[in-house]
Short mmCIF file of C-alpha atoms and ligand atoms in Angstrom, two decimals:
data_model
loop_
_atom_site.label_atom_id
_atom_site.label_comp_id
_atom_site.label_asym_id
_atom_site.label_seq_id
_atom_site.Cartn_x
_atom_site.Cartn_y
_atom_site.Cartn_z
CA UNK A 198 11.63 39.08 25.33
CA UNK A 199 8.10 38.21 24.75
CA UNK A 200 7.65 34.58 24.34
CA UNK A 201 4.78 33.87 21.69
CA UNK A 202 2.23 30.55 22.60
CA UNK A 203 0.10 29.31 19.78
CA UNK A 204 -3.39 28.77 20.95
CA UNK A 205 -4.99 25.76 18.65
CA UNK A 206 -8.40 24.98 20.24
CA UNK A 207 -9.20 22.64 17.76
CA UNK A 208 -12.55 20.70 17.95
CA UNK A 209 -15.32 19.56 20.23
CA UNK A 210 -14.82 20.10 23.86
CA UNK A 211 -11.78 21.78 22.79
CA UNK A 212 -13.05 25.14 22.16
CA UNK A 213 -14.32 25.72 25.44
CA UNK A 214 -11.78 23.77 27.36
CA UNK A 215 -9.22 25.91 26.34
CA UNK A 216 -10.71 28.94 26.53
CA UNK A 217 -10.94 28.73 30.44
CA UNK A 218 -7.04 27.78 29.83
CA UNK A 219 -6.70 31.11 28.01
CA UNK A 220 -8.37 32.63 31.14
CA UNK A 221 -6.08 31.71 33.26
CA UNK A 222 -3.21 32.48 31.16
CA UNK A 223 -4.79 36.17 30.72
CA UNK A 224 -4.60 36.82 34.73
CA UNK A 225 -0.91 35.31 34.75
CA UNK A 226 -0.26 38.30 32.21
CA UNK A 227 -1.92 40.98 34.36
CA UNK A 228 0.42 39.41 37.04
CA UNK A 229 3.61 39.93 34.68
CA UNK A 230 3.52 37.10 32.65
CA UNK A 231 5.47 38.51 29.91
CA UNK A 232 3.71 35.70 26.45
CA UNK A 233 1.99 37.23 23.56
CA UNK A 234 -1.08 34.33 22.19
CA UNK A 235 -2.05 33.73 18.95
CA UNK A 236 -4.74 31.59 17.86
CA UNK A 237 -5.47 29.34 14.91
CA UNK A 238 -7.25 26.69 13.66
CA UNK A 239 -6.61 23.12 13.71
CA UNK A 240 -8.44 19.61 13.05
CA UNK A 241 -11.59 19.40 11.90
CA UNK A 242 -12.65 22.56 11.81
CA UNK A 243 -9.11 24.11 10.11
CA UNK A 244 -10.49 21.18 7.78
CA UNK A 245 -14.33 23.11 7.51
CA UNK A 246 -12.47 26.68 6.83
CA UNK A 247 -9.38 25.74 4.29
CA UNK A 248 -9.45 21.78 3.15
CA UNK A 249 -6.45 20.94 5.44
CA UNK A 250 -6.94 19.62 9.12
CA UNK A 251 -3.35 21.52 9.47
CA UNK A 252 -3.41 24.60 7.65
CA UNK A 253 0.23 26.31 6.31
CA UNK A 254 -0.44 29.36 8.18
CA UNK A 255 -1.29 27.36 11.89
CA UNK A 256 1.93 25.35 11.01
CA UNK A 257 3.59 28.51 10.66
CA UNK A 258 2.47 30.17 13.70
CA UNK A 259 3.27 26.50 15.52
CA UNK A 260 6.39 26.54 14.56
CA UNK A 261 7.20 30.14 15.64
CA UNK A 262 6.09 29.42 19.06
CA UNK A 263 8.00 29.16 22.11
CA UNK A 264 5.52 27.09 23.31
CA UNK A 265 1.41 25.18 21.61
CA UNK A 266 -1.86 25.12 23.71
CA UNK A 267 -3.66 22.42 21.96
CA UNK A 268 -7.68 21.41 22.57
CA UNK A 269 -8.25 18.57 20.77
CA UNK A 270 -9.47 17.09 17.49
CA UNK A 271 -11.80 15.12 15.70
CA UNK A 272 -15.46 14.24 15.94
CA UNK A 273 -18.22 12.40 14.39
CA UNK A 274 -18.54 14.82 11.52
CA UNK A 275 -15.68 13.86 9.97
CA UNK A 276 -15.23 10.40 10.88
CA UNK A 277 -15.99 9.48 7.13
CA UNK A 278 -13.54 11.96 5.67
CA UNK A 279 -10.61 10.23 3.55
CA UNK A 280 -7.74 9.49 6.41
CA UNK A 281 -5.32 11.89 4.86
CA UNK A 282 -7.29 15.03 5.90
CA UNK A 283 -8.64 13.61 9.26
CA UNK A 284 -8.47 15.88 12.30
CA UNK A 285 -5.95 13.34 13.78
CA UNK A 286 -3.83 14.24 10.88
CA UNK A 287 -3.88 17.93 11.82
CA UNK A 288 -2.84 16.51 15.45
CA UNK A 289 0.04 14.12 14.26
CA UNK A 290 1.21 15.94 11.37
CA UNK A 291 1.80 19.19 14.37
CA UNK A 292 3.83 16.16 16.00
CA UNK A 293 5.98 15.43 13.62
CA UNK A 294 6.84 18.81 11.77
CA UNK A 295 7.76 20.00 15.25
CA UNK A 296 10.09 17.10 16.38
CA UNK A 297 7.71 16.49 19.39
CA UNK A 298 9.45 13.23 20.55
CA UNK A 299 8.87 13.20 23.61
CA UNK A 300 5.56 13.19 25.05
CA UNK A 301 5.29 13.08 29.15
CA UNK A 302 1.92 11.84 30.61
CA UNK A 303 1.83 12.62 34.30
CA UNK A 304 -0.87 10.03 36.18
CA UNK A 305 -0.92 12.34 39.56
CA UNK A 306 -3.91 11.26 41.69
CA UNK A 307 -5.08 14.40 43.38
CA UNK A 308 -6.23 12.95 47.30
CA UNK A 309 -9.33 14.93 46.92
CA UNK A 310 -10.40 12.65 44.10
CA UNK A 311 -9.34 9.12 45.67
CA UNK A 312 -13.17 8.92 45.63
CA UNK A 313 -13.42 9.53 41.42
CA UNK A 314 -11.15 6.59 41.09
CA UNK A 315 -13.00 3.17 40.21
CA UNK A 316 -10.24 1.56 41.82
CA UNK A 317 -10.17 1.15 45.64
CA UNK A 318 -8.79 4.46 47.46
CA UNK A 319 -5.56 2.27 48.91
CA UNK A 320 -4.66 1.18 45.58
CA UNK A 321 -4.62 4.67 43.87
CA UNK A 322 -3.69 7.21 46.76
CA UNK A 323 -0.65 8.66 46.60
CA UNK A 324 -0.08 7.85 42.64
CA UNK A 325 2.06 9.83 41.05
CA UNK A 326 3.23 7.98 37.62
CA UNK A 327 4.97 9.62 34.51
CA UNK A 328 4.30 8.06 31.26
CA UNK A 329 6.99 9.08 28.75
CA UNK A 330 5.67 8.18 25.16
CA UNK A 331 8.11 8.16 22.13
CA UNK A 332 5.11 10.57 19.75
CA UNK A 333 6.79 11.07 16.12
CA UNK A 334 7.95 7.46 14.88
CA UNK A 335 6.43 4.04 15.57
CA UNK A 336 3.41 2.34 13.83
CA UNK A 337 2.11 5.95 13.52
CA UNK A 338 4.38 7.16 11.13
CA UNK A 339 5.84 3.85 9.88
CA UNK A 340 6.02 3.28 6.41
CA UNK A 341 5.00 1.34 4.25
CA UNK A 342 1.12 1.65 5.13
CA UNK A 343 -2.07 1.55 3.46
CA UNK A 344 -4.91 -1.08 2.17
CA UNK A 345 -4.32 -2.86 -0.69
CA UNK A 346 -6.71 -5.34 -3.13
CA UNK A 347 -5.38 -8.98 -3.31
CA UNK A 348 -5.78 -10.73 -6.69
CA UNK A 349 -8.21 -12.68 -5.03
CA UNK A 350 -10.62 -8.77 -4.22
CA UNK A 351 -9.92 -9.20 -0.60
CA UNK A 352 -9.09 -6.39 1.01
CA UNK A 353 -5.31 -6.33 3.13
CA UNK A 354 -4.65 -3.49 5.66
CA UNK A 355 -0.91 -2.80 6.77
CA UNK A 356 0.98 -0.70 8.75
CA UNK A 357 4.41 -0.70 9.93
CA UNK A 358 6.30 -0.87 13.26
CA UNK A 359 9.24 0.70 13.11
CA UNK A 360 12.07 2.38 15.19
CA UNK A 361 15.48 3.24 14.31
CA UNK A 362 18.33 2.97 17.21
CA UNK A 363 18.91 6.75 17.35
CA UNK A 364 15.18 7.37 18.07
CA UNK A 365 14.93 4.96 21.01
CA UNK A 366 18.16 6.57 22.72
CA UNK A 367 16.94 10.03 22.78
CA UNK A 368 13.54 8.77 24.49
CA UNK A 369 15.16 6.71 26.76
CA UNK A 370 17.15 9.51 27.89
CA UNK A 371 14.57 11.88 28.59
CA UNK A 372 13.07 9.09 30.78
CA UNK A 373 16.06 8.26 33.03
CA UNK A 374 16.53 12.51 33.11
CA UNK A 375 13.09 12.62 34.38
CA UNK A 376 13.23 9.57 36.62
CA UNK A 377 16.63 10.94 38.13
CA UNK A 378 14.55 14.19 39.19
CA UNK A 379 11.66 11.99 40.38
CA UNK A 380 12.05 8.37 41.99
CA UNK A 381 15.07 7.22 40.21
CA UNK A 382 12.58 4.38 38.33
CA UNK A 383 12.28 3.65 34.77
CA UNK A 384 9.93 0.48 33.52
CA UNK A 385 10.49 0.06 30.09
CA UNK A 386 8.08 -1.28 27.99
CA UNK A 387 7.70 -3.55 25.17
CA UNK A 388 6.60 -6.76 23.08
CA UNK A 389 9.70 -8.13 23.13
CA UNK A 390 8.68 -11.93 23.61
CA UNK A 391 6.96 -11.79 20.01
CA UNK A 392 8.32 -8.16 18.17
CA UNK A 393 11.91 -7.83 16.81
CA UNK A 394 11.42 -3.93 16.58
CA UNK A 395 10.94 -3.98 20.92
CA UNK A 396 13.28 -6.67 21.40
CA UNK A 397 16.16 -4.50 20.08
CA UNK A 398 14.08 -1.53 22.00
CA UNK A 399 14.79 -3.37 24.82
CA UNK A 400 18.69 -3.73 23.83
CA UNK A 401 18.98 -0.39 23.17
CA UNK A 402 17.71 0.78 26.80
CA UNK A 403 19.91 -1.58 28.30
CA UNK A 404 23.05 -0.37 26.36
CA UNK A 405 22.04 3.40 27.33
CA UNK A 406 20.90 1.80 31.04
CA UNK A 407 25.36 1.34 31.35
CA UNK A 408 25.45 4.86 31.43
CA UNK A 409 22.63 5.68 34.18
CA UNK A 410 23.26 2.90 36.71
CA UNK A 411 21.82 5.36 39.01
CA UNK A 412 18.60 4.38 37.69
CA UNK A 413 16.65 1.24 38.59
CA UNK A 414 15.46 -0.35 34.99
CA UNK A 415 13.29 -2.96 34.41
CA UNK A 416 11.89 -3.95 31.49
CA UNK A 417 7.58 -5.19 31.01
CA UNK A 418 5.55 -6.94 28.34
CA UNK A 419 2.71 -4.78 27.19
CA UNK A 420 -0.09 -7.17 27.99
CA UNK A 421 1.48 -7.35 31.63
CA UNK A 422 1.90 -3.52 31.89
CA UNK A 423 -1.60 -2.92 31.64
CA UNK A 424 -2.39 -5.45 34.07
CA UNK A 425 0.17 -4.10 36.53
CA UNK A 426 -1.05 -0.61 36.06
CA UNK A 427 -4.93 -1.89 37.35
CA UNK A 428 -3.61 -4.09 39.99
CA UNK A 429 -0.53 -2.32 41.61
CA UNK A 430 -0.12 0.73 39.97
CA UNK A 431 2.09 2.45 42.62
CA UNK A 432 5.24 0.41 41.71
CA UNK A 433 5.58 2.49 38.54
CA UNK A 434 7.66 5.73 38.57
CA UNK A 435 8.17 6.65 34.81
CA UNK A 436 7.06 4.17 32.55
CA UNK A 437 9.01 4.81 28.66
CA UNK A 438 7.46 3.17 25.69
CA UNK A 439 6.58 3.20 21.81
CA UNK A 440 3.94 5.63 20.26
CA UNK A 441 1.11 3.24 20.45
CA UNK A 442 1.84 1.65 23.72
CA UNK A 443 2.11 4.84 25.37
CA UNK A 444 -1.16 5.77 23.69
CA UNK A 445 -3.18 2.69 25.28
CA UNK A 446 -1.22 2.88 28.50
CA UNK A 447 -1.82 6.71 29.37
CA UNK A 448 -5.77 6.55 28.90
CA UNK A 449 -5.49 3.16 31.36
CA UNK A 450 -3.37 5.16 34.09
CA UNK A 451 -5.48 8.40 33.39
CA UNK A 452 -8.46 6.27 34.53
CA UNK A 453 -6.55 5.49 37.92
CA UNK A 454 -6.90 9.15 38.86
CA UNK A 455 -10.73 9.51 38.64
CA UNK A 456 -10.90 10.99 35.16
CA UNK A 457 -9.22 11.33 32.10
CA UNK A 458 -10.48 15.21 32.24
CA UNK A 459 -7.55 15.76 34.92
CA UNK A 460 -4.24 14.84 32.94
CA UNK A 461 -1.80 17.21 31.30
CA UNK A 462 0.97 16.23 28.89
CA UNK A 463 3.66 17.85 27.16
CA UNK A 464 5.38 16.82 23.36
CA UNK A 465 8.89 18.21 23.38
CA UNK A 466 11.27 17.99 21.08
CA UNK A 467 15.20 18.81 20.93
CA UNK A 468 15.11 22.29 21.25
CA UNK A 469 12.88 22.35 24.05
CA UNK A 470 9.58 24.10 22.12
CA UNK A 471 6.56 22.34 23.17
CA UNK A 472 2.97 21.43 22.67
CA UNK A 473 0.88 20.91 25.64
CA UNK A 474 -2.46 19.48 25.63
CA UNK A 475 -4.95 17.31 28.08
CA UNK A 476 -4.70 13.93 26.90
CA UNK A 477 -8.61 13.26 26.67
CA UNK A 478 -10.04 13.67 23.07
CA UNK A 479 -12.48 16.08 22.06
CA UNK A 480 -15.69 14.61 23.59
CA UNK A 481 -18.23 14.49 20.77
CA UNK A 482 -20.63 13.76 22.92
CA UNK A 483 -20.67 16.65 25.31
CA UNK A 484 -19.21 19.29 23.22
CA UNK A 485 -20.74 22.74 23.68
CA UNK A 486 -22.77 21.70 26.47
CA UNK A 487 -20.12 23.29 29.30
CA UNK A 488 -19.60 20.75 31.34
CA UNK A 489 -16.30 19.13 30.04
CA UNK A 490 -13.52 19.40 32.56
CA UNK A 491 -11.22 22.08 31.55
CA UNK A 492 -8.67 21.21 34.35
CA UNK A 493 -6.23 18.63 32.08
CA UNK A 494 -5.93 22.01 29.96
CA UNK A 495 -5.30 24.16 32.45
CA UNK A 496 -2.94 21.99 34.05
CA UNK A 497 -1.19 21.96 30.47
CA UNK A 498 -0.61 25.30 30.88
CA UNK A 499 1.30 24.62 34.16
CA UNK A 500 3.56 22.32 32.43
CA UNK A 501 3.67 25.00 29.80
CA UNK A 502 4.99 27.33 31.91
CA UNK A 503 7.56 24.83 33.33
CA UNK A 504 8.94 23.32 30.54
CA UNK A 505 8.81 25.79 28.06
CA UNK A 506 8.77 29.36 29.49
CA UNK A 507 10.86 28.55 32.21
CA UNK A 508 8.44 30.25 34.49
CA UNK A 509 7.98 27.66 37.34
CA UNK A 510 7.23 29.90 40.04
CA UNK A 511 3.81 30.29 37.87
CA UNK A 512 3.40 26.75 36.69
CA UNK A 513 3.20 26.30 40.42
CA UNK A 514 0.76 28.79 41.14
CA UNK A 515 -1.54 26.98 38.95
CA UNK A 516 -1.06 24.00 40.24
CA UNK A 517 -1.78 25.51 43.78
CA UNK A 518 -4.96 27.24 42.53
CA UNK A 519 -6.08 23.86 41.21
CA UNK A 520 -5.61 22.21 44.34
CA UNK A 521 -7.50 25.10 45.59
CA UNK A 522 -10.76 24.91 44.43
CA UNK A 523 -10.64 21.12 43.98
CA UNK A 524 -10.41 21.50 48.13
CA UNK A 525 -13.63 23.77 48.14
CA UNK A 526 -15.66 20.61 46.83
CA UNK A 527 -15.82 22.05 43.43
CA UNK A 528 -16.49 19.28 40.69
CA UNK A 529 -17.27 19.41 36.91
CA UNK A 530 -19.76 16.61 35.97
CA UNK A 531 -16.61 13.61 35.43
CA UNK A 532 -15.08 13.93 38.93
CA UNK A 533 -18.36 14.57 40.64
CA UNK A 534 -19.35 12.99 43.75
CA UNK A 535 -22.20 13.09 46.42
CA UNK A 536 -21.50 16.09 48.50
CA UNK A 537 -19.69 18.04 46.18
CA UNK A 538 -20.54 21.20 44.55
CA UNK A 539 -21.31 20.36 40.88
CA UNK A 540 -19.84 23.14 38.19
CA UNK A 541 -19.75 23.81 34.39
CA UNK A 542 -16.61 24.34 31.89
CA UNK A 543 -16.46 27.93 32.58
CA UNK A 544 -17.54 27.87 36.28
CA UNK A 545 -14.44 26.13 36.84
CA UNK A 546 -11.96 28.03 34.98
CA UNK A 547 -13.67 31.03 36.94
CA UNK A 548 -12.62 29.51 39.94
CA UNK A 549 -9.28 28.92 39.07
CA UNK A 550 -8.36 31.75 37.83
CA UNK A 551 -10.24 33.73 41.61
CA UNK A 552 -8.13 30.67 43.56
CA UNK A 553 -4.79 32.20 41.47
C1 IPM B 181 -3.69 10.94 22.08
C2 IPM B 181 -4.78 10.72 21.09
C3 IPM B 181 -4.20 10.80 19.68
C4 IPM B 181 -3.18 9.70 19.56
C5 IPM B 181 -5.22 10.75 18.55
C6 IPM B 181 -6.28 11.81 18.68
C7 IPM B 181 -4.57 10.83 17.20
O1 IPM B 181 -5.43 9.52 21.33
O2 IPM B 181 -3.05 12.00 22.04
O3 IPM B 181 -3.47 10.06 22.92
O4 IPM B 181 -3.51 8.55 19.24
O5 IPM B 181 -2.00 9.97 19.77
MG1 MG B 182 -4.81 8.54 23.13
#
């Protein structure tokens, strides 16, 4: 049966980022690749056409994928928009209507870009770090929230951390089912020293950690995590944590690869539908200009294809072509290096989709 992806470009970079994706996914379907695409509009500019950064009608097709392609949103334009109809909002609302709990941030250092890294080539090669992020509860979602006037006129901000038991199991289990498929590691983390929420967190993954003794568990501080992650980043194998953690954490180890314009991720929730998405933002600053990196995108697709379509034999054929032209010296503006041959956006999707 024809499985259906919903193609949200969203804004900024976005646009063009995924349109090389959409190339690529184009010569996968003159190769067999049996998906049917539909595109809509999310963010800031679903916010420009209709009012709503998330639309009924791109909910509707989102939720009737198999599988989301997702740019990315926001940008300075609407920075000053009330916070309810931000593009975020389009993002995180997509999260949580879809049950997306589990979001997986691979931090793969690709040998040809040991170079990219501003960390020393021995202390990134070889990296290969998955970040599993709990996406739909957490200080994101947490209730109550707002800003308030004191008697006094002063203004109070709030918002609230919270996680029920139930939602730190399933999490937890999706990182000891990935680590048991990877290098059998999982590093917790939390704030448990100073947060009740992460102290029982931490309780919770030891409790399910009876179950998978297979698995070597250990638990980090925050603060120390992201210190670990610069110093000796290579003793992590998946790393589970809270929304906002994971959110800090992933742009830190995406750094360790070179550039944040190389990392995929996938949001899946119980039924395995997914969004998939680069984990960079949507670039403000360079947008329309082709020269953003649309390999984090196109890599998404991979994962795509993995996770959601079941078509690994493809996802791996990406993956392969990526490799590909990243050995022919080819480098969009954020990995570049002397000696390498400097391409736009759409040079590089090009070259994918020739190396496929
Ligand atoms: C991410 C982004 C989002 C987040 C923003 C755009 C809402 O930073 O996916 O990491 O904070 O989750
Ligand atoms: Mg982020």
């Amino acid at each position: 049966m024809t499985k259906k992806i919903a193609v949200l470009p969203g804004d900024g970079i976005g646009q063009e980022i995924v349109a090389e994706a959409v190339k690529v996914i184009k010569k996968l379907q003159a190769d067999g690749l049996d998906v049917e695409m539909n595109e809509a509009p999310v963010g800031g500019t679903a916010y420009d056409i209709s009012g709503s950064p998330l639309p009924d009608e791109t909910l509707k097709l989102a939720k009737e994928a198999d599988a989301v392609l997702l740019g990315a949103v926001g940008g300075y334009k609407w920075e000053s928009l009330d916070i309810s109809v931000r593009p975020e909002k389009g993002l995180l609302g997509l999260r949580k209507e879809l049950g997306l709990f589990a979001n997986l941030r691979p931090a793969i250092l690709y040998p040809q870009l040991a170079d990219a890294s501003t960390l020393k080539p021995e202390i990134v090669s070889g990296l290969d770090i998955m970040i599993v992020r709990e996406l739909t509860g957490g200080i994101y979602f947490g209730q109550p929230r707002g800003v308030k006037t004191l008697d006094n006129g002063e203004r109070e901000g709030y918002n609230t951390l919270v996680y029920r038991e139930s939602e730190v199991k399933r999490i937890t289990e999706v990182a000891f089912d990935i680590a048991r498929k990877r290098g059998k590691k999982v590093c917790s983390v939390d704030k448990a020293n100073v947060l009740e929420v992460t102290e029982m967190w931490r309780d919770v993954v030891n409790e399910m950690h009876k179950d998978n003794s297979d698995i070597e568990l250990s638990h980090m501080y925050v603060d120390n995590a992201a210190m670990q992650l610069v110093k000796e980043p290579k003793q992590f194998d998946v790393m589970v944590t809270t929304n906002m953690f994971g959110d800090i954490l992933s742009d830190c180890a995406a750094m360790l690869t070179g550039s944040i314009g190389m990392l995929p991720s996938a949001s899946l929730n119980e039924k395995g539908q997914g969004m998939y998405e680069p984990i960079h933002g949507s670039a403000p600053d360079i947008a329309g200009q082709n020269i953003a990196n649309p390999l984090a995108t196109i890599l998404s697709v991979a994962m795509m294809l993995r996770y959601s379509l079941d078509e690994a034999a493809m996802a791996d054929r990406i993956e392969k072509a990526v490799d590909k032209v990243l050995d022919d010296g080819l480098r969009t503006a954020d990995i570049y290096s002397d000696g390498m041959k400097k391409v736009s956006t759409s040079e590089m999707g090009d070259a994918v989709v020739t190396a496929l």
